[in-house]
Tab-separated table of C-alpha atoms in Angstrom:
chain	number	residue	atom	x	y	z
U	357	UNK	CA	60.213	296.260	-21.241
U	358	UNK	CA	58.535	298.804	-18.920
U	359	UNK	CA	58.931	299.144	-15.638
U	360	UNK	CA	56.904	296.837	-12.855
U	361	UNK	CA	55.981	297.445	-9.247
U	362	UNK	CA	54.538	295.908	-6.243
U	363	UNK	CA	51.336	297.099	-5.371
U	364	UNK	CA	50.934	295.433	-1.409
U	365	UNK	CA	47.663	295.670	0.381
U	366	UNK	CA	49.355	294.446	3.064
U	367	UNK	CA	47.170	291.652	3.421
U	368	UNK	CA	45.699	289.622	6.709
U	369	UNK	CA	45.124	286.305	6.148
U	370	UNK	CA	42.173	284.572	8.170
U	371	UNK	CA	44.054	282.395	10.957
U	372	UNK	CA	47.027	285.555	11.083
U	373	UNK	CA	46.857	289.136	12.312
U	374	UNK	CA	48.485	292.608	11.586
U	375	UNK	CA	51.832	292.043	12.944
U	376	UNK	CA	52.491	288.991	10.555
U	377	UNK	CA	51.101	291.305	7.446
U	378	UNK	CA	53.546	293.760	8.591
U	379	UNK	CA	56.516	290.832	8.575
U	380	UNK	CA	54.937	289.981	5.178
U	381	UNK	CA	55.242	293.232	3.509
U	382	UNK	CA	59.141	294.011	4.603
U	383	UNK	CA	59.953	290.669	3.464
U	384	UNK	CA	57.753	290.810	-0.125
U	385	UNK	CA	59.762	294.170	-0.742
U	386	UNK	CA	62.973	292.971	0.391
U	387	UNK	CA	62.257	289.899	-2.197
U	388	UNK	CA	61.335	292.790	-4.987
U	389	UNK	CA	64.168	294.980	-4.680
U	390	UNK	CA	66.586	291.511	-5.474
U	391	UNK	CA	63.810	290.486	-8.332
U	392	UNK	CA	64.014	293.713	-10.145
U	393	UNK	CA	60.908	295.772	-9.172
U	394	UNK	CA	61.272	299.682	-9.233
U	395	UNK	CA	58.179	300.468	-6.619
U	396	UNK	CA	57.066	299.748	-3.706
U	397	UNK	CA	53.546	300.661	-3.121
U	398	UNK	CA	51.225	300.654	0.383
U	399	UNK	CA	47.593	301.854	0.375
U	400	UNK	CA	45.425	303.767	2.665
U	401	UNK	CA	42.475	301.471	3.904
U	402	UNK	CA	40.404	301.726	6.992
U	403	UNK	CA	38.283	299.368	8.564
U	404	UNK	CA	39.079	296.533	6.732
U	405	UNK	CA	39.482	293.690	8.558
U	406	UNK	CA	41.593	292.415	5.826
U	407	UNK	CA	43.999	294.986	4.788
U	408	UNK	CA	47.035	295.959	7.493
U	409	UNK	CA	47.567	299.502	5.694
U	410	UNK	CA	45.806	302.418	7.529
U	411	UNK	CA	48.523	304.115	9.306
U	412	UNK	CA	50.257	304.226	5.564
U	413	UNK	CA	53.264	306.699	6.456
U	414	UNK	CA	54.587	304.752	9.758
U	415	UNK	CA	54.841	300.968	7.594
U	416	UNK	CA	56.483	302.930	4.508
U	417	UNK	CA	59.418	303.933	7.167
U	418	UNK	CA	59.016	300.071	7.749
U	419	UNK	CA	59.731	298.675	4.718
U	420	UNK	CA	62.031	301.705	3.570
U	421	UNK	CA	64.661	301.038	6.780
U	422	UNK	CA	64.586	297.206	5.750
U	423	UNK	CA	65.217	298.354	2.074
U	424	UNK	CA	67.801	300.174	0.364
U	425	UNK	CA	67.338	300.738	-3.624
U	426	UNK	CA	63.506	300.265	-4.468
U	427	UNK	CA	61.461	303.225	-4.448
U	428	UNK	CA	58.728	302.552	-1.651
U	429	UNK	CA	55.353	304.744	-2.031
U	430	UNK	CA	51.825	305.173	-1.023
U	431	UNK	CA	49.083	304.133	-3.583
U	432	UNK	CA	48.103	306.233	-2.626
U	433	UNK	CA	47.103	308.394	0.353
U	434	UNK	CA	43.343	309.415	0.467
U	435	UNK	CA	43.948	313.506	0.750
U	436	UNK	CA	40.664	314.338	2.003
U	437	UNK	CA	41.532	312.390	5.263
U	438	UNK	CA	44.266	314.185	6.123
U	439	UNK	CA	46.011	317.674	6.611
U	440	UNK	CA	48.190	318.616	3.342
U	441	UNK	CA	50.387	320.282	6.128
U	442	UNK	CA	50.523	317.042	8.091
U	443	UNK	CA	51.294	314.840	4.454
U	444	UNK	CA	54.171	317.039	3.764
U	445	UNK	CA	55.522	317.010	6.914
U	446	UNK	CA	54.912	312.904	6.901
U	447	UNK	CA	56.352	312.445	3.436
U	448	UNK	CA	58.936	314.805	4.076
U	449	UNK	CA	60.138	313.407	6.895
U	450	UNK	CA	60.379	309.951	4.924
U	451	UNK	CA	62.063	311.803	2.252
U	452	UNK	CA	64.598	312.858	4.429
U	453	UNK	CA	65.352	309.293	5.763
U	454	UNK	CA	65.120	307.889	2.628
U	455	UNK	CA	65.830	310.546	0.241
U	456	UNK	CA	65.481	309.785	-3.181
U	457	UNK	CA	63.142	306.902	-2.824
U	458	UNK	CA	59.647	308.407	-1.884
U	459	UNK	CA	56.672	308.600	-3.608
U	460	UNK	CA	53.379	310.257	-2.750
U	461	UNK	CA	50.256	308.908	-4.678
U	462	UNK	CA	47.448	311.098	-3.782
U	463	UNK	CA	43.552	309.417	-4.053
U	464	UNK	CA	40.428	311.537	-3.293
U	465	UNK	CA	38.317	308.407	-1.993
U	466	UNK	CA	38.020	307.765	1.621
U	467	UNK	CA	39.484	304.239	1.963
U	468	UNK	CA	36.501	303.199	4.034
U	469	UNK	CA	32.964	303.252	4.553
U	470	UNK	CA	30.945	306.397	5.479
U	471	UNK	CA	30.784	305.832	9.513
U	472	UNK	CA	34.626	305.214	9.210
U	473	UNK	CA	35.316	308.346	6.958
U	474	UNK	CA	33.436	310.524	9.508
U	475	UNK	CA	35.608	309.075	12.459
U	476	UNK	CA	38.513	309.863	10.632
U	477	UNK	CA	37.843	313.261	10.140
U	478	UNK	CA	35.114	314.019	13.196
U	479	UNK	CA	33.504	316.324	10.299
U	480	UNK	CA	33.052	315.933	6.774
U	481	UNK	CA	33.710	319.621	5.950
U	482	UNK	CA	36.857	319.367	4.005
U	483	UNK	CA	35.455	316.379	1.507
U	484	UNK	CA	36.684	315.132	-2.223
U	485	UNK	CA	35.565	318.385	-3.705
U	486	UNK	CA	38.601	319.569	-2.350
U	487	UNK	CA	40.927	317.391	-3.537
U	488	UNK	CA	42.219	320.210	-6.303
U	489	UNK	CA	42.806	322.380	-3.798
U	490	UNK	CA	44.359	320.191	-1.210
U	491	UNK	CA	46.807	318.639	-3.921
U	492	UNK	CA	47.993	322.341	-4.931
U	493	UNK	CA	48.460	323.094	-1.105
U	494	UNK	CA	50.818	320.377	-0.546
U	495	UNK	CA	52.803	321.041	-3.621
U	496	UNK	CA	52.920	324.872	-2.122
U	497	UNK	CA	54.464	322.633	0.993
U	498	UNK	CA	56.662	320.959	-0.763
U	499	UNK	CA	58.182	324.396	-2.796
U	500	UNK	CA	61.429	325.691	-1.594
U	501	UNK	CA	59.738	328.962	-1.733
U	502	UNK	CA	56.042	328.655	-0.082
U	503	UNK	CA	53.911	331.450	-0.555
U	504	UNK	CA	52.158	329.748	2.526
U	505	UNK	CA	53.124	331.731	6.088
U	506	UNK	CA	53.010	328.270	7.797
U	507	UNK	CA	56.490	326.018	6.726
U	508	UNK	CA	56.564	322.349	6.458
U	509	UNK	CA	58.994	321.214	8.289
U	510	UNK	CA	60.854	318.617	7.051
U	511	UNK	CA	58.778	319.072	3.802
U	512	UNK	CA	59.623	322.538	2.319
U	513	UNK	CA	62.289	322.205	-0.465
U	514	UNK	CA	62.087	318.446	-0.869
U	515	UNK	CA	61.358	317.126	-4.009
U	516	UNK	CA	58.874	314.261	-3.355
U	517	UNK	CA	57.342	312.988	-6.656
U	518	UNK	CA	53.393	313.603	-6.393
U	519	UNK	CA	51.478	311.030	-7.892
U	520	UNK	CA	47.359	311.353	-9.215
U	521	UNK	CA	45.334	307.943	-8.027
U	522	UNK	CA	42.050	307.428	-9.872
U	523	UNK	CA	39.188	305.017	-11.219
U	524	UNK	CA	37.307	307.779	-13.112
U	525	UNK	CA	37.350	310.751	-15.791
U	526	UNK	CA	38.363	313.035	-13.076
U	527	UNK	CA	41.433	311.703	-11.690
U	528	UNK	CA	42.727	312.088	-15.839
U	529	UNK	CA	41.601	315.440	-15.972
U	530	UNK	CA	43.333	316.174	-12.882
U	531	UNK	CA	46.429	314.692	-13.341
U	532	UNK	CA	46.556	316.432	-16.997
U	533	UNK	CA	45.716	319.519	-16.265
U	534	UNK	CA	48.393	319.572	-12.947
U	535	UNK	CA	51.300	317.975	-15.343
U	536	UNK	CA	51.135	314.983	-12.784
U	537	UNK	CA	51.741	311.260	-13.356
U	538	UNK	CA	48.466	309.293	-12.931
U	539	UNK	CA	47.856	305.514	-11.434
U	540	UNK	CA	44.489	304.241	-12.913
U	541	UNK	CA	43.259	301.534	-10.135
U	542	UNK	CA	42.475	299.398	-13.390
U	543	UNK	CA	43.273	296.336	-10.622
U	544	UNK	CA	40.206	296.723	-9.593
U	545	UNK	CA	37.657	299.369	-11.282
U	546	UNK	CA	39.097	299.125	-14.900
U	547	UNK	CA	35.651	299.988	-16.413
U	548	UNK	CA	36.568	303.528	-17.802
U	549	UNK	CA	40.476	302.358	-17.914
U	550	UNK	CA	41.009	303.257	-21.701
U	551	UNK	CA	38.800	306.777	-21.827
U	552	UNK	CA	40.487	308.237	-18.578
U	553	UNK	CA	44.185	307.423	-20.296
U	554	UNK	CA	43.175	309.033	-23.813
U	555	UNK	CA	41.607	312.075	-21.983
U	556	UNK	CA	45.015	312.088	-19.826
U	557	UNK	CA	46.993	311.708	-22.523
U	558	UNK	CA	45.220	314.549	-24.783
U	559	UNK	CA	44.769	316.727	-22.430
U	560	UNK	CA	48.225	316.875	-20.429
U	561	UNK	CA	50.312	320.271	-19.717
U	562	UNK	CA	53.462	320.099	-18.819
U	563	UNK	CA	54.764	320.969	-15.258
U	564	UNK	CA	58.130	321.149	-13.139
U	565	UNK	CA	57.889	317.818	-12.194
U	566	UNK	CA	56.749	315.865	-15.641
U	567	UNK	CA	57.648	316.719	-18.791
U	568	UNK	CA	55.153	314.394	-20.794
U	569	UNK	CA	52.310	311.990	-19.559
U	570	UNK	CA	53.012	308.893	-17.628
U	571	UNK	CA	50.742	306.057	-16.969
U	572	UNK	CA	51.037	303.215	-14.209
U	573	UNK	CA	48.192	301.056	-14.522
U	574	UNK	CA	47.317	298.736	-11.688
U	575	UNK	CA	47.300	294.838	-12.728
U	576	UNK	CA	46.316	291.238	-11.192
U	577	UNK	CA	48.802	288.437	-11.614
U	578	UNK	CA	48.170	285.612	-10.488
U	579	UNK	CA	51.499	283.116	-11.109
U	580	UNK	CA	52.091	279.351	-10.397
U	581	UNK	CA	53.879	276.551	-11.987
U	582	UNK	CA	50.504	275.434	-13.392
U	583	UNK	CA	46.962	276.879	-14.596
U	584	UNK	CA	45.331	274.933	-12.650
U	585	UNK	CA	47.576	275.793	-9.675
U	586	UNK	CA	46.744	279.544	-10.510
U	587	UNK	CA	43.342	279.762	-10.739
U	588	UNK	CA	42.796	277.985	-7.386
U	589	UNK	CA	45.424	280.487	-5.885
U	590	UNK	CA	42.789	283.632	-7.523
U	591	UNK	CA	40.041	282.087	-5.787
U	592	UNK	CA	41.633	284.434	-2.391
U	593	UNK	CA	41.002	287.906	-4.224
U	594	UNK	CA	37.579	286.524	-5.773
U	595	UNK	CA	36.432	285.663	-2.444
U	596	UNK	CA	37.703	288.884	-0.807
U	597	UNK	CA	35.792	290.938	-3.857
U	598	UNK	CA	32.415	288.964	-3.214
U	599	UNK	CA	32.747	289.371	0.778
U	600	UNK	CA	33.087	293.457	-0.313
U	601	UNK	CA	29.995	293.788	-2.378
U	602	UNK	CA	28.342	291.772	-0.155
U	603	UNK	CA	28.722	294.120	2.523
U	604	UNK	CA	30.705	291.528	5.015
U	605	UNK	CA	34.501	292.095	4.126
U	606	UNK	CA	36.580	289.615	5.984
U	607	UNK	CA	40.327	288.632	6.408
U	608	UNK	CA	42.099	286.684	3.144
U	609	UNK	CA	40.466	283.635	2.716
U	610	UNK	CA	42.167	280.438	2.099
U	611	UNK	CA	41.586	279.381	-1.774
U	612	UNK	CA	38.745	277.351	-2.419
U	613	UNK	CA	38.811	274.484	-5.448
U	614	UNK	CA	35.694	275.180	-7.747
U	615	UNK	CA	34.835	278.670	-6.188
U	616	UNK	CA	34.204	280.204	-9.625
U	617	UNK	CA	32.039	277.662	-10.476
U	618	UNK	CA	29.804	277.397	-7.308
U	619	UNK	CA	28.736	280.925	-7.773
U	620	UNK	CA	25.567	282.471	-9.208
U	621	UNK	CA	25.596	283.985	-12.867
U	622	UNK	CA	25.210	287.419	-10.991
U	623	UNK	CA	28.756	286.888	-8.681
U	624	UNK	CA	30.094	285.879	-11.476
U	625	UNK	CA	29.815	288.627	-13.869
U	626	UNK	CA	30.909	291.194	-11.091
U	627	UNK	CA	34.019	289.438	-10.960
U	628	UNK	CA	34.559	289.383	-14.584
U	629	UNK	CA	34.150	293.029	-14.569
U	630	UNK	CA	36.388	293.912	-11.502
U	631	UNK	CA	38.899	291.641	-12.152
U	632	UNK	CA	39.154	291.977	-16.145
U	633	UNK	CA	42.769	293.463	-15.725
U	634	UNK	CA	44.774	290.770	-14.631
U	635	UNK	CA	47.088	287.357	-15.271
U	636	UNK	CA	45.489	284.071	-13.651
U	637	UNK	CA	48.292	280.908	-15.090
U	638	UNK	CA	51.443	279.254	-15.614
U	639	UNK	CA	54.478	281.077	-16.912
U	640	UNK	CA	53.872	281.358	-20.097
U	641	UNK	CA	49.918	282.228	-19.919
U	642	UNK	CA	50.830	285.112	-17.850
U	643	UNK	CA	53.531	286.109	-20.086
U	644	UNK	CA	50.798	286.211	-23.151
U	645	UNK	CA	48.061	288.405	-21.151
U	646	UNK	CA	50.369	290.860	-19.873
U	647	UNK	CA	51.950	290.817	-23.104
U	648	UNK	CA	48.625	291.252	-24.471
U	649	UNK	CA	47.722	294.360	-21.624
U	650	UNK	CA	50.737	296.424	-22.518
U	651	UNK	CA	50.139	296.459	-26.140
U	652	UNK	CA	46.715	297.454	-25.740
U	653	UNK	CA	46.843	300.199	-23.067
U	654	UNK	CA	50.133	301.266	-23.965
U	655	UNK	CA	50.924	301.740	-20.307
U	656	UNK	CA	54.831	303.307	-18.992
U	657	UNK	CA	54.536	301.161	-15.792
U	658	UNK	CA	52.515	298.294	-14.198
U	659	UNK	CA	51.994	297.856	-10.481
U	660	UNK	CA	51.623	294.326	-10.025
U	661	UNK	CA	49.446	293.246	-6.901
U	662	UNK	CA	48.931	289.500	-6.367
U	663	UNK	CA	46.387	288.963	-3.564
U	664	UNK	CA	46.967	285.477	-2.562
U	665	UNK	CA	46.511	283.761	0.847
U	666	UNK	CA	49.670	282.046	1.402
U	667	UNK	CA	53.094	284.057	1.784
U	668	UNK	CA	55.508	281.837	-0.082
U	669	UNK	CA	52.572	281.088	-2.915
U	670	UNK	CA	52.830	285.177	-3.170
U	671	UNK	CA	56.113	285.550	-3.339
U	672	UNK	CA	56.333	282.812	-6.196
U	673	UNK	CA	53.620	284.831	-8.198
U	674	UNK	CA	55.677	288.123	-8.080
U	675	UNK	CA	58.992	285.852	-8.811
U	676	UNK	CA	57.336	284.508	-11.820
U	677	UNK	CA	56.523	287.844	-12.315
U	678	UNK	CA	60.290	289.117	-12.537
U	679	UNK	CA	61.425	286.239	-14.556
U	680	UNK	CA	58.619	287.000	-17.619
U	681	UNK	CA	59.535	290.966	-17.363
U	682	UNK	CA	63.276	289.941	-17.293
U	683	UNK	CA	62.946	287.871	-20.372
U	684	UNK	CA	61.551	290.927	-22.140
């Protein structure tokens, strides 16, 4: 069976706040590393009144001190925020707490809205057309032998695995043409899933770090003791998705019985879209359609996220979750 991870969004639940999230995501992880799970996996957001995440570096040191044999990563950082100098000296600093368990997944989105972006970066002069350029800067970091004057520090000599995020054709090309492993958000934008891993696949040179192509492809499961118990569970992460394309996001919503059905035909579909990649059942359902996934995509890793409101309901999805990937 093939590796699975923990994507965590680091959720806030409506009624709870960012410290409890934080509490949350040590204790998922801690439950992951016992369970099996090779990753660990934060992501950038910003602005999101529902996601815990933004300051991604400072909760990975989190979750890696309260650790101590799961890799723990960022899926991904959004480069065109950010420095490459200040990334390397981040992630090498976290390397050299942790070494040996740190891995840098690089995005080229913003993570938030356009008003939010620009606050980040007080200009939008280094944008995602960059992102080639940025990415091959902060491996030049990373080198023990920069051709760069200025020195990361931590960061130069440290061998932290560089990871390609994407939704789209050009993450694939990217990723290919660097030799790069490459995370397809198919958790959540899996329309061009199978033609970005073919073109990744075909078109993939071999580098330093990767010898041949590796795909982790982002997944839904949502896990109970019952169907019926996990589709009401899924109605969190439908809700959350509707709020978004609404243009209100809001904290994790409690489930909601007959959610699904109240919407309009238009809600509906979007969610059958967005949410095509992923597990909603009992044991054995889940089992079938992740079964079913792998086969089909052919994928070297899954990174399992299970957006649901309550902790302990979580923590039974990814332990159901274990179980099916320990039974093979």
């Amino acid at each position: 069976m093939i590796p699975f991870s923990i994507l965590d969004l680091a959720p806030i639940a409506e009624g709870s706040d960012a410290r409890a999230s934080f509490h949350n995501s040590l204790d998922l992880a801690q439950h992951g590393e016992r369970w099996g799970y090779h990753r660990f996996w934060l992501a950038e957001h910003h602005g999101m009144p529902g996601i815990a995440s933004a300051a991604t570096s400072v909760l990975m040191g989190y979750v890696a001190a309260g650790t101590s044999t799961i890799r723990i990563g960022a899926g991904g950082i959004m480069l065109p925020n950010h420095s490459p100098l200040v990334i390397a000296e981040q992630f090498g600093t976290l390397e050299s707490l942790f070494p040996g368990r740190i891995d840098l997944g690089l995005g080229r989105a913003p993570g938030s809205d356009h008003v939010t972006a620009r606050a980040l970066r007080r200009n939008l002069a280094s944008d995602a057309d960059e992102f080639p350029q940025d990415i091959v800067e902060l491996q030049d970091y990373f080198a023990g032998s920069s051709r760069r004057q200025v020195k990361a520090v931590p960061g130069a000599g440290l061998q932290v695995p560089l990871w390609i995020l994407g939704s789209s054709l050009f993450g694939a090309q990217l990723a290919a043409a660097l030799g790069l492993p490459y995370a397809f958000a198919s958790h959540f934008a899996p329309q061009m899933m199978m033609q970005a891993i073919e073109l990744y696949r075909a078109n993939f040179r071999p580098s330093a770090q990767l010898d041949k192509p590796y795909v982790m492809l982002g997944f839904n499961v949502f896990a109970a003791d019952t169907d019926e118990e996990a589709r009401f569970l899924a109605t969190s992460m439908q809700q959350a998705f509707v709020n978004l394309r609404s243009g209100r996001p809001t904290r994790l919503q409690p489930p909601v019985r007959g959610y699904l059905e109240a919407l309009g035909p238009q809600e509906r579909a979007m969610l059958e879209s967005v949410l095509s990649c992923s597990a909603i059942g009992a044991p054995g359902t889940v089992a079938a359609q992740m079964k079913a996934f792998v086969e089909h995509t052919r994928a070297d890793e899954l990174m399992i996220t299970s957006q649901i409101f309550e902790h302990a309901a979580r923590l039974r999805s990814y332990e159901i979750t274990a179980a099916i990937h320990k039974a093979g």
